[in-house]
Amino acid sequence: MSMLQPGDCHAFEAGGRRFLYLAPSAAVMAVDDVSAAVLDEVALRSRSMEEIVADLSERFPDGAVGESVDELLKVRALRRIDTPMRRPAKVLPLTPVPLSTMVLNVTNQCNLSCTYCYEYGEDKIVQTENGKQPKMMTEQTARESVDFLLRESGKDAHMTFFGGETLLNFRVLKTTVAYAIGQAAALGKTIDFSMTTNATLLSPEVIDFLAEHRFGVTISMDGPPDLQNKFRVFHNGAGSYDIMAPKVKALIAKHRSRPIGARVTLTRDTLDVRRIYDHLTQELGFWEVGFAPVTASPDRPHAFGDEGFEQVLSEFRALAQDYLAAALENRHHGFSNVRETLGEIHKGASKAWPCGAGFGLLGVSTGGDVALCHRFAGSDDHKLGTVKDGIDRSKQAEFLGTHHVSDKTDCQTCWARPLCAGGCYHEAHTRFGTTNKPNLHYCDWIRGWTDTCLQIYGQIAQVNPGFLQQFEDANEAPQPS
Ligand code: SF4
Ligand code: SF4
């Protein structure tokens, strides 16, 4: 007698209704009464088909329970206890995946000295000393990067400028944009631009340029003065809030063609998510705010421990309720972490790799080395080629072949793998010294947050399904973080 138990899925409730998130297909499935009863039968101990049918025969018509068991087995929400869990299939691309986003580190210098910064602190992985990588990208290297992107991309290309502090090399950024527009037009391709900046160097000239070229702009900022000035300081230790806040307001007032977002780094000492969100949206006028826990080795004073992740989760959950209330009334809410996860759920995202790093997204160092992403740009160990000579396809194939979700033992059976797939390579490298390891230190946080977003998704799907239409239309290029 074959015994049955819960399968490769996650059960959740939303708006009084039961749902399953099916990991093999990344689909959300509403559970009817019969299936709910079947799932309850196996929740605490394994049961045979015959036992389940006998237990439920008085509650449901003949045949309904058997049909439901078959259906649940088919979608792998149930599994036979004597059948091992199936590993996600390892499917590798046979031909190169077109590049969609190229992140140019136009400088590795910064006019701030943020205590937690991965680029300069004790966790840094890129050598900028001894002439290994120049401080500023030259115009020539930037042009070669444009040529590289347009060679490797499909019809639509996205170029994003990053640093250090990006605007320290505004001169090259400006000429590169002009060159890219001309080259893309000549090839019949479209190209758009974005950048990340700490906002301290925004001037009227820069703001006009960004507005004119419809730049997507992300401002790295941590919140009201006391939080911003805690870590985001100039080299002399002075806080940056008073310098950058008026410039942010000027940017938001002038640049109206694309929404401006803030990107907040959370540390164990700056965890007041709602206060940060309210300040950035209400006082400064940001359209959206995204939060990310700091990337740091566990022994750094600002790094997160388990308690920190729990607190972030509870703060996120509270703010996510505001997002839900707004969504049910078709109002905008700028908590971008929810929007991004809802978009992935709605599109049925099922990731074999955690992000596009190494194929759809590549980073370029100031010297023109091409790496997994901007956080690895300039690191010899993570180099995949150069803008001059192109991508080393065998290195790229080796990377994709060794970082697939099916290579990560714990992730193979995790219900959150379609959206997580092991998490950020840079986080893993900082924590464990290698990009191969899954980020098992934050699984509870990832699963807790995914569960919250699934509940929100389920409620919106029932009460205001039209709100989800925006995720079908959206086709965002991945943004560096
Ligand atoms: S890192 Fe953790 S949460 Fe993410 S897929 Fe792997 S096991 Fe699941
Ligand atoms: S998630 Fe991590 S590895 Fe992927 S692009 Fe972002 S920083 Fe790079």
mmCIF file of C-alpha atoms and ligand atoms in Angstrom, residues 405 408 410-412 414-418 420-423 438-440 442-444 446-447, ligand 1:
data_model
loop_
_atom_site.group_PDB
_atom_site.id
_atom_site.type_symbol
_atom_site.label_atom_id
_atom_site.label_comp_id
_atom_site.label_asym_id
_atom_site.label_seq_id
_atom_site.Cartn_x
_atom_site.Cartn_y
_atom_site.Cartn_z
ATOM 1 C CA VAL A 405 19.769 25.473 -8.463
ATOM 2 C CA LYS A 408 22.459 23.270 -4.329
ATOM 3 C CA ASP A 410 19.233 22.268 0.325
ATOM 4 C CA CYS A 411 17.540 24.295 -2.408
ATOM 5 C CA GLN A 412 16.521 21.237 -4.452
ATOM 6 C CA CYS A 414 12.873 23.998 -0.894
ATOM 7 C CA TRP A 415 9.467 25.352 -1.921
ATOM 8 C CA ALA A 416 10.867 28.900 -2.240
ATOM 9 C CA ARG A 417 13.463 27.913 -4.841
ATOM 10 C CA PRO A 418 11.554 29.276 -7.890
ATOM 11 C CA CYS A 420 15.275 32.385 -4.559
ATOM 12 C CA ALA A 421 17.405 29.688 -6.221
ATOM 13 C CA GLY A 422 20.010 30.087 -3.497
ATOM 14 C CA GLY A 423 20.227 33.885 -3.383
ATOM 15 C CA PRO A 438 23.379 28.857 -1.208
ATOM 16 C CA ASN A 439 22.693 31.573 1.369
ATOM 17 C CA LEU A 440 21.330 29.199 3.977
ATOM 18 C CA TYR A 442 18.698 33.666 5.428
ATOM 19 C CA CYS A 443 16.308 30.894 4.365
ATOM 20 C CA ASP A 444 13.808 31.678 7.140
ATOM 21 C CA ILE A 446 13.326 34.380 2.348
ATOM 22 C CA ARG A 447 10.609 31.825 3.007
HETATM 23 S S1 SF4 B 1 18.784 29.533 -0.141
HETATM 24 FE FE1 SF4 B 1 17.314 28.706 1.337
HETATM 25 S S2 SF4 B 1 15.367 29.761 0.861
HETATM 26 FE FE2 SF4 B 1 16.707 30.002 -0.914
HETATM 27 S S3 SF4 B 1 16.131 28.271 -2.278
HETATM 28 FE FE3 SF4 B 1 17.918 27.642 -1.045
HETATM 29 S S4 SF4 B 1 17.021 26.549 0.705
HETATM 30 FE FE4 SF4 B 1 15.381 27.795 -0.223
#
